[in-house]
Each structure stands twice: as C-alpha cells, then as structure tokens.
Amino acid sequence: LSYKNKWRATSTNNIKRIQNLYHPVLTSLIWKSSAKRINPISKIVDSDNLMIVHYEALVTSPNKVVPQICSFIGETYEPHMLDVNKNNSSNNVTDKAIFSSSVGRWKKELDSPEAYIADIICRKELTSLGYKKSELSVNHAQVLWLFATLPIGILRALIANKETTGPLLPYLGKRIYALLK
C-alpha cells in the first residue's frame, strides 16, 4: 500500500513517474528480492551488529523500541528522539510524528487481488519475518489479469525510471539475479 500511494508524498513533477512504477506483481517481486537478502546478511553479519526491527513494533511502541535501538548501537537514549517533525508516510501526508495509523491499513485500502498477489509471492519471506498468513477472498480472474499485465507494468516502470536506472540490460540483469538468487 505504501508503494502504491508513494506518489502522494512526492513532488508535483514526480507524481506521474511514481504512479507508473506501481504494479502489484512487480512491487511484490521487488519487495521479495529485498526481503530475501535478510537471511544471507544475518548469516554473515555478527549478531552483535545486526538488529531487525519490525515497522509495526517501532510505530506502536516507540518509547520501548527506540531505547532498544539506542542501546544496541551504543547511543544514549534521549526522550526528544521521539519528537519527529517529519512525515514519512505515503498514506498519511499531514501528520508529522511517529504514528501507528498505517499498521494494518492495507487490509482496508489495498484491493483484495493486490493483497493476495503480495501474499502468494512473498509468503516465504513474510513467514520468516513472523507475519501470519492473511485470509483473503479474491476474484481469481482479477488476479490472473494482474499477472497477465505484468509485462506492461514492467515496461511502464522502465520507461518511467529510464533517467534513474542507467543502462537497461545491466539494470534488468541485476534485478532478475536478485530475485532468482
């Protein structure tokens, strides 16, 4: 949902480009390739140097989690660290603080086929991160349609990002390799 609505939190001249980047299958594959890196990293990085924090834990219990992060990195916790005057949400562009209203918002605002696709593509990684399977009722024809439109989604994203990705073939090779690895 954050990636789908990211255009809301960007500059006016980037809105169309950001909107063209979203496709539920493509977005799920990108998230999966990122999440797949956690396990290999955790095997090569000493546990004293790696802390994984769930977003939901951070925003629902910042008074607890931020001091834990500070302790982990050897920084002294100071209460003013929670005084965030910036917004980092694509769904709530007005609040400027740590807020938890985005937790679970996808259940109400993401279309069922989009949520279903994310769940089936990312299930292994979601499970390894402790997330439970969601029970979704879905129109399978809509799901198939979204999979069928993936090549169009990829093309739209490549065109939208042609200025930022560099040469096309190396970029695609890197993305595909990360996914298949």
XYZ file of N, CA and C in Angstrom:
543
model
N 0.832 -1.190 0.000
C 0.000 0.000 0.000
C 0.876 1.252 0.000
N 1.974 1.215 0.742
C 2.870 2.382 0.768
C 3.424 2.660 -0.623
N 3.834 1.621 -1.324
C 4.406 1.819 -2.654
C 3.332 2.282 -3.635
N 2.145 1.754 -3.494
C 1.035 2.143 -4.376
C 0.721 3.630 -4.214
N 0.780 4.120 -2.994
C 0.421 5.513 -2.708
C 1.618 6.446 -2.584
N 2.789 5.973 -2.923
C 4.004 6.778 -2.774
C 3.919 8.111 -3.519
N 3.149 8.149 -4.589
C 3.006 9.378 -5.372
C 2.415 10.523 -4.546
N 1.672 10.201 -3.492
C 1.063 11.241 -2.651
C 2.106 12.046 -1.877
N 3.258 11.434 -1.658
C 4.293 12.068 -0.829
C 5.496 12.503 -1.663
N 5.278 12.811 -2.925
C 6.380 13.228 -3.777
C 6.094 14.606 -4.361
N 7.081 15.153 -5.001
C 6.911 16.471 -5.608
C 5.967 16.378 -6.810
N 5.346 17.468 -7.134
C 4.358 17.513 -8.212
C 4.926 16.999 -9.533
N 6.176 17.333 -9.824
C 6.759 16.916 -11.100
C 7.114 15.422 -11.127
N 7.013 14.713 -10.002
C 7.317 13.279 -9.960
C 6.079 12.394 -9.838
N 4.905 12.970 -9.674
C 3.700 12.183 -9.411
C 3.443 11.146 -10.494
N 3.416 11.545 -11.739
C 3.111 10.612 -12.838
C 4.162 9.499 -12.904
N 5.430 9.869 -12.749
C 6.501 8.867 -12.794
C 6.314 7.834 -11.689
N 6.039 8.284 -10.479
C 5.857 7.378 -9.342
C 4.621 6.502 -9.542
N 3.549 7.078 -10.054
C 2.342 6.283 -10.311
C 2.621 5.178 -11.331
N 3.451 5.454 -12.319
C 3.770 4.463 -13.346
C 4.672 3.347 -12.841
N 5.279 3.525 -11.694
C 6.154 2.487 -11.145
C 5.373 1.352 -10.486
N 4.141 1.628 -10.080
C 3.401 0.633 -9.311
C 2.702 -0.401 -10.198
N 2.957 -1.627 -9.920
C 2.198 -2.773 -10.441
C 2.266 -3.808 -9.322
N 1.139 -4.393 -8.892
C 1.155 -5.271 -7.714
C 2.102 -6.466 -7.821
N 2.222 -7.052 -8.991
C 3.132 -8.200 -9.140
C 4.572 -7.709 -9.073
N 4.885 -6.671 -9.814
C 6.242 -6.128 -9.839
C 6.666 -5.637 -8.459
N 5.792 -4.910 -7.788
C 6.095 -4.409 -6.452
C 6.340 -5.552 -5.478
N 5.540 -6.605 -5.577
C 5.719 -7.769 -4.705
C 7.048 -8.461 -4.985
N 7.414 -8.560 -6.253
C 8.691 -9.189 -6.605
C 9.873 -8.359 -6.102
N 9.760 -7.047 -6.187
C 10.833 -6.178 -5.681
C 10.954 -6.316 -4.162
N 9.812 -6.307 -3.461
C 9.847 -6.467 -2.004
C 10.455 -7.818 -1.646
N 10.053 -8.862 -2.366
C 10.567 -10.208 -2.107
C 12.089 -10.245 -2.277
N 12.599 -9.641 -3.343
C 14.045 -9.673 -3.566
C 14.792 -8.945 -2.460
N 14.198 -7.880 -1.922
C 14.823 -7.179 -0.794
C 14.764 -8.020 0.475
N 13.600 -8.603 0.748
C 13.427 -9.407 1.966
C 14.303 -10.662 1.936
N 14.552 -11.192 0.753
C 15.391 -12.392 0.633
C 16.833 -12.118 1.059
N 17.224 -10.890 1.098
C 18.602 -10.539 1.484
C 18.816 -10.580 2.987
N 17.739 -10.556 3.768
C 17.868 -10.516 5.222
C 18.554 -11.762 5.758
N 18.114 -12.931 5.351
C 18.682 -14.177 5.866
C 20.171 -14.326 5.526
N 20.585 -14.141 4.271
C 22.027 -14.227 3.986
C 22.856 -13.205 4.761
N 22.325 -12.010 4.906
C 23.049 -10.981 5.661
C 23.175 -11.404 7.120
N 22.095 -11.959 7.665
C 22.136 -12.363 9.076
C 23.114 -13.517 9.312
N 23.461 -14.248 8.266
C 24.426 -15.344 8.403
C 25.874 -14.862 8.355
N 26.101 -13.739 7.698
C 27.485 -13.262 7.577
C 27.809 -12.115 8.531
N 26.783 -11.462 9.049
C 26.998 -10.354 9.987
C 26.825 -10.882 11.403
N 27.774 -10.557 12.235
C 27.708 -10.970 13.636
C 26.426 -10.445 14.272
N 25.782 -11.272 15.070
C 24.506 -10.876 15.686
C 24.638 -9.631 16.561
N 25.846 -9.341 17.020
C 26.063 -8.107 17.788
C 25.988 -6.858 16.903
N 25.994 -7.074 15.581
C 25.984 -5.951 14.644
C 24.728 -5.898 13.777
N 23.740 -6.693 14.104
C 22.529 -6.726 13.285
C 21.288 -6.751 14.172
N 20.432 -5.785 13.942
C 19.172 -5.728 14.672
C 18.054 -5.545 13.656
N 17.097 -6.426 13.672
C 15.954 -6.320 12.776
C 14.777 -5.807 13.600
N 14.213 -4.699 13.147
C 13.106 -4.065 13.856
C 11.897 -4.062 12.932
N 10.820 -4.618 13.404
C 9.580 -4.574 12.633
C 9.001 -3.173 12.703
N 8.579 -2.684 11.575
C 7.959 -1.370 11.484
C 6.812 -1.244 12.484
N 5.984 -2.277 12.559
C 4.823 -2.238 13.449
C 5.237 -2.057 14.903
N 6.320 -2.705 15.298
C 6.813 -2.566 16.672
C 7.312 -1.143 16.921
N 8.033 -0.608 15.948
C 8.579 0.741 16.103
C 7.483 1.781 16.255
N 6.457 1.723 15.399
C 5.444 2.780 15.439
C 4.399 2.583 16.529
N 4.207 1.349 16.996
C 3.221 1.154 18.069
C 3.847 1.291 19.450
N 5.151 1.068 19.550
C 5.829 1.170 20.850
C 7.158 1.916 20.727
N 7.146 3.131 20.202
C 8.419 3.838 20.036
C 9.135 4.098 21.359
N 8.377 4.280 22.456
C 9.001 4.504 23.766
C 9.804 3.300 24.217
N 9.473 2.124 23.716
C 10.182 0.896 24.057
C 11.267 0.573 23.021
N 10.921 0.693 21.740
C 11.815 0.251 20.669
C 12.995 1.198 20.452
N 12.757 2.496 20.467
C 13.856 3.443 20.226
C 14.945 3.312 21.293
N 14.608 3.192 22.585
C 15.667 2.947 23.572
C 16.424 1.631 23.314
N 15.723 0.607 22.830
C 16.389 -0.656 22.494
C 17.376 -0.461 21.346
N 16.962 0.298 20.347
C 17.855 0.586 19.216
C 19.069 1.366 19.709
N 18.831 2.371 20.534
C 19.939 3.172 21.076
C 20.913 2.290 21.848
N 20.381 1.422 22.673
C 21.227 0.521 23.442
C 22.040 -0.375 22.512
N 21.394 -0.872 21.483
C 22.052 -1.771 20.535
C 23.226 -1.095 19.836
N 23.061 0.189 19.484
C 24.129 0.889 18.758
C 25.061 1.665 19.682
N 24.817 1.555 20.988
C 25.696 2.224 21.944
C 25.470 3.718 22.036
N 24.262 4.137 21.778
C 23.906 5.558 21.832
C 23.050 5.790 23.064
N 23.223 6.920 23.699
C 22.399 7.264 24.851
C 21.019 7.691 24.373
N 20.002 7.065 24.933
C 18.628 7.425 24.568
C 18.250 8.741 25.222
N 17.609 9.580 24.449
C 17.079 10.837 24.961
C 15.640 10.957 24.482
N 14.714 11.279 25.381
C 13.289 11.329 25.011
C 12.965 12.184 23.787
N 13.733 13.248 23.559
C 13.445 14.113 22.407
C 13.648 13.393 21.072
N 14.289 12.221 21.117
C 14.463 11.438 19.882
C 13.116 11.029 19.284
N 12.090 11.025 20.115
C 10.758 10.655 19.637
C 9.995 11.843 19.064
N 10.564 13.034 19.189
C 9.924 14.240 18.659
C 10.260 14.373 17.175
N 9.534 13.655 16.374
C 9.775 13.632 14.937
C 8.929 14.728 14.291
N 9.578 15.600 13.551
C 8.835 16.692 12.912
C 8.783 16.515 11.401
N 8.887 15.282 10.970
C 8.873 14.969 9.550
C 7.864 13.862 9.304
N 7.311 13.824 8.123
C 6.372 12.783 7.750
C 7.065 11.807 6.814
N 6.891 10.522 7.081
C 7.495 9.517 6.217
C 6.442 8.493 5.809
N 5.255 8.975 5.525
C 4.170 8.078 5.151
C 3.581 8.509 3.822
N 3.321 7.545 2.977
C 2.667 7.860 1.712
C 1.153 7.794 1.858
N 0.679 7.358 3.005
C -0.758 7.241 3.227
C -1.307 8.333 4.127
N -0.453 8.931 4.924
C -0.871 9.996 5.824
C 0.143 11.111 5.644
N -0.140 12.017 4.730
C 0.853 13.030 4.384
C 0.769 14.288 5.236
N -0.152 14.304 6.207
C -0.296 15.509 7.030
C 0.361 15.381 8.399
N 0.284 14.213 9.032
C 0.874 14.053 10.361
C 2.395 14.089 10.293
N 2.982 14.723 11.274
C 4.438 14.787 11.361
C 4.839 14.275 12.727
N 4.967 12.979 12.837
C 5.303 12.334 14.102
C 5.429 10.836 13.854
N 5.734 10.105 14.901
C 5.682 8.648 14.827
C 4.238 8.267 15.119
N 3.594 7.638 14.164
C 2.193 7.262 14.352
C 1.970 5.849 13.824
N 0.971 5.194 14.392
C 0.723 3.794 14.039
C -0.546 3.598 13.219
N -1.133 4.674 12.737
C -2.389 4.539 11.981
C -2.202 3.770 10.678
N -0.972 3.637 10.214
C -0.734 2.895 8.969
C -0.676 1.381 9.181
N -0.534 0.939 10.411
C -0.448 -0.501 10.683
C -1.791 -1.151 10.360
N -1.769 -2.119 9.480
C -2.977 -2.843 9.096
C -3.859 -2.105 8.107
N -3.467 -0.910 7.724
C -4.274 -0.112 6.793
C -4.471 -0.833 5.460
N -3.497 -1.648 5.073
C -3.586 -2.362 3.803
C -4.830 -3.239 3.737
N -5.295 -3.723 4.892
C -6.468 -4.608 4.914
C -7.720 -3.884 4.426
N -7.764 -2.571 4.623
C -8.931 -1.795 4.209
C -8.732 -1.120 2.853
N -7.502 -0.767 2.539
C -7.284 0.098 1.383
C -6.630 -0.562 0.179
N -6.033 -1.717 0.355
C -5.433 -2.409 -0.779
C -6.485 -3.324 -1.390
N -6.603 -3.320 -2.695
C -7.561 -4.207 -3.350
C -7.224 -5.653 -3.015
N -8.251 -6.486 -2.837
C -8.037 -7.901 -2.485
C -7.092 -8.620 -3.446
N -7.233 -8.445 -4.763
C -6.289 -9.129 -5.660
C -4.839 -8.684 -5.442
N -4.635 -7.399 -5.146
C -3.283 -6.905 -4.902
C -2.703 -7.522 -3.634
N -3.491 -7.573 -2.574
C -3.036 -8.171 -1.315
C -2.771 -9.665 -1.494
N -3.614 -10.333 -2.234
C -3.463 -11.765 -2.495
C -2.167 -12.039 -3.252
N -1.899 -11.232 -4.264
C -0.667 -11.387 -5.041
C 0.552 -11.190 -4.149
N 0.537 -10.143 -3.342
C 1.662 -9.908 -2.428
C 1.842 -11.092 -1.499
N 0.745 -11.640 -1.014
C 0.817 -12.765 -0.089
C 1.382 -14.015 -0.758
N 0.930 -14.330 -1.959
C 1.426 -15.570 -2.575
C 2.869 -15.424 -3.050
N 3.243 -14.254 -3.515
C 4.622 -14.057 -3.980
C 5.589 -13.981 -2.799
N 5.190 -13.343 -1.731
C 6.094 -13.055 -0.607
C 5.872 -13.956 0.604
N 5.058 -14.979 0.504
C 4.671 -15.797 1.664
C 5.881 -16.325 2.440
N 6.856 -16.885 1.746
C 8.011 -17.464 2.440
C 8.753 -16.395 3.258
N 8.974 -15.258 2.672
C 9.689 -14.181 3.362
C 8.841 -13.595 4.487
N 7.560 -13.423 4.246
C 6.670 -12.920 5.300
C 6.660 -13.862 6.498
N 6.591 -15.171 6.223
C 6.595 -16.165 7.301
C 7.907 -16.119 8.076
N 9.017 -16.018 7.344
C 10.316 -15.991 8.026
C 10.474 -14.749 8.898
N 9.738 -13.699 8.583
C 9.778 -12.470 9.380
C 8.709 -12.442 10.469
N 7.945 -13.537 10.574
C 6.971 -13.652 11.657
C 5.569 -13.167 11.331
N 5.290 -12.877 10.083
C 3.958 -12.423 9.710
C 3.062 -13.623 9.417
N 1.840 -13.546 9.878
C 0.887 -14.632 9.687
C 0.176 -14.491 8.342
N -0.251 -15.610 7.818
C -0.974 -15.624 6.544
C -2.329 -14.952 6.717
N -2.692 -14.155 5.747
C -3.982 -13.475 5.762
C -5.002 -14.303 4.999
N -6.200 -14.319 5.501
C -7.295 -14.995 4.805
C -7.977 -13.964 3.909
N -7.818 -14.147 2.619
C -8.371 -13.192 1.676
C -9.316 -13.895 0.714
N -10.486 -13.321 0.508
C -11.343 -13.840 -0.545
C -11.079 -12.969 -1.765
N -10.892 -13.615 -2.890
C -10.418 -12.880 -4.050
C -11.062 -13.419 -5.320
N -11.222 -12.542 -6.275
C -11.680 -12.930 -7.604
C -10.435 -13.376 -8.375
N -10.346 -14.651 -8.664
C -9.144 -15.201 -9.303
C -8.953 -14.685 -10.729
N -10.032 -14.302 -11.392
C -9.903 -13.711 -12.729
C -9.155 -12.377 -12.645
N -9.429 -11.605 -11.602
C -8.709 -10.337 -11.415
C -7.237 -10.588 -11.121
N -6.954 -11.621 -10.340
C -5.564 -11.973 -10.039
C -4.841 -12.368 -11.326
N -5.460 -13.210 -12.130
C -4.857 -13.623 -13.405
C -4.633 -12.424 -14.315
N -5.582 -11.496 -14.336
C -5.437 -10.296 -15.153
C -4.203 -9.494 -14.708
N -4.011 -9.347 -13.408
C -2.857 -8.596 -12.920
C -1.545 -9.289 -13.285
N -1.520 -10.614 -13.219
C -0.322 -11.335 -13.662
C -0.113 -11.158 -15.169
N -1.202 -11.189 -15.924
C -1.104 -11.040 -17.383
C -0.600 -9.652 -17.782
N -0.902 -8.650 -16.977
C -0.479 -7.283 -17.306
C 0.914 -6.946 -16.762
N 1.586 -7.919 -16.160
C 2.930 -7.663 -15.629
C 3.899 -7.129 -16.689
N 3.964 -7.704 -17.900
C 4.902 -7.137 -18.886
C 4.645 -5.652 -19.167
N 3.390 -5.257 -19.197
C 3.058 -3.839 -19.402
C 3.530 -3.032 -18.194
N 3.328 -3.568 -16.998
C 3.778 -2.892 -15.779
C 5.284 -2.710 -15.750
N 6.004 -3.734 -16.180
C 7.469 -3.650 -16.225
C 7.898 -2.583 -17.226
N 7.289 -2.598 -18.397
C 7.630 -1.614 -19.422
C 7.337 -0.195 -18.935
N 6.180 0.009 -18.324
C 5.849 1.336 -17.782
C 6.873 1.786 -16.747
N 7.275 0.869 -15.866
C 8.251 1.207 -14.825
C 9.617 1.525 -15.430
N 10.020 0.750 -16.424
C 11.314 1.001 -17.067
C 11.328 2.357 -17.767
N 10.255 2.662 -18.452
C 10.168 3.963 -19.129
C 10.143 5.092 -18.102
N 9.375 4.913 -17.037
C 9.279 5.948 -16.006
C 10.612 6.198 -15.319
N 11.435 5.154 -15.216
C 12.706 5.271 -14.492
C 13.925 5.311 -15.395
N 13.726 5.541 -16.680
C 14.864 5.469 -17.606
C 15.985 6.442 -17.254
N 15.643 7.538 -16.610
C 16.659 8.523 -16.226
C 17.436 8.114 -14.976
N 16.863 7.237 -14.146
C 17.491 6.920 -12.862
C 18.141 5.540 -12.803
N 17.813 4.645 -13.726
C 18.319 3.270 -13.624
C 19.620 3.035 -14.363
N 19.970 3.904 -15.270
C 21.168 3.686 -16.062
C 20.863 2.746 -17.220
N 21.895 2.126 -17.804
C 21.683 1.236 -18.946
C 20.696 0.113 -18.609
N 19.786 -0.149 -19.523
C 18.667 -1.055 -19.296
C 19.080 -2.499 -19.011
N 19.914 -3.092 -19.839
C 20.248 -4.514 -19.667
C 20.966 -4.812 -18.348
N 21.976 -4.044 -17.948
C 22.583 -4.323 -16.639
C 21.597 -4.160 -15.487
N 20.740 -3.163 -15.593
C 19.739 -2.940 -14.547
C 18.794 -4.135 -14.446
N 18.249 -4.571 -15.560
C 17.345 -5.728 -15.553
C 18.058 -6.979 -15.060
N 19.293 -7.171 -15.499
C 20.061 -8.338 -15.058
C 20.243 -8.356 -13.554
N 20.551 -7.210 -12.986
C 20.733 -7.104 -11.534
C 19.438 -7.428 -10.797
N 18.329 -6.897 -11.264
C 17.027 -7.134 -10.627
C 16.620 -8.595 -10.730
N 16.773 -9.178 -11.893
C 16.379 -10.576 -12.100
C 17.271 -11.488 -11.268
N 18.573 -11.228 -11.248
C 19.507 -12.038 -10.470
C 19.142 -11.992 -8.980
N 18.819 -10.813 -8.472
C 18.447 -10.678 -7.048
C 17.196 -11.474 -6.733
N 16.290 -11.557 -7.660
C 15.054 -12.283 -7.445
C 15.274 -13.801 -7.479
N 16.103 -14.254 -8.394
C 16.314 -15.689 -8.561
C 17.305 -16.276 -7.582
N 18.134 -15.453 -6.995
C 19.174 -15.894 -6.078
C 18.615 -16.598 -4.867
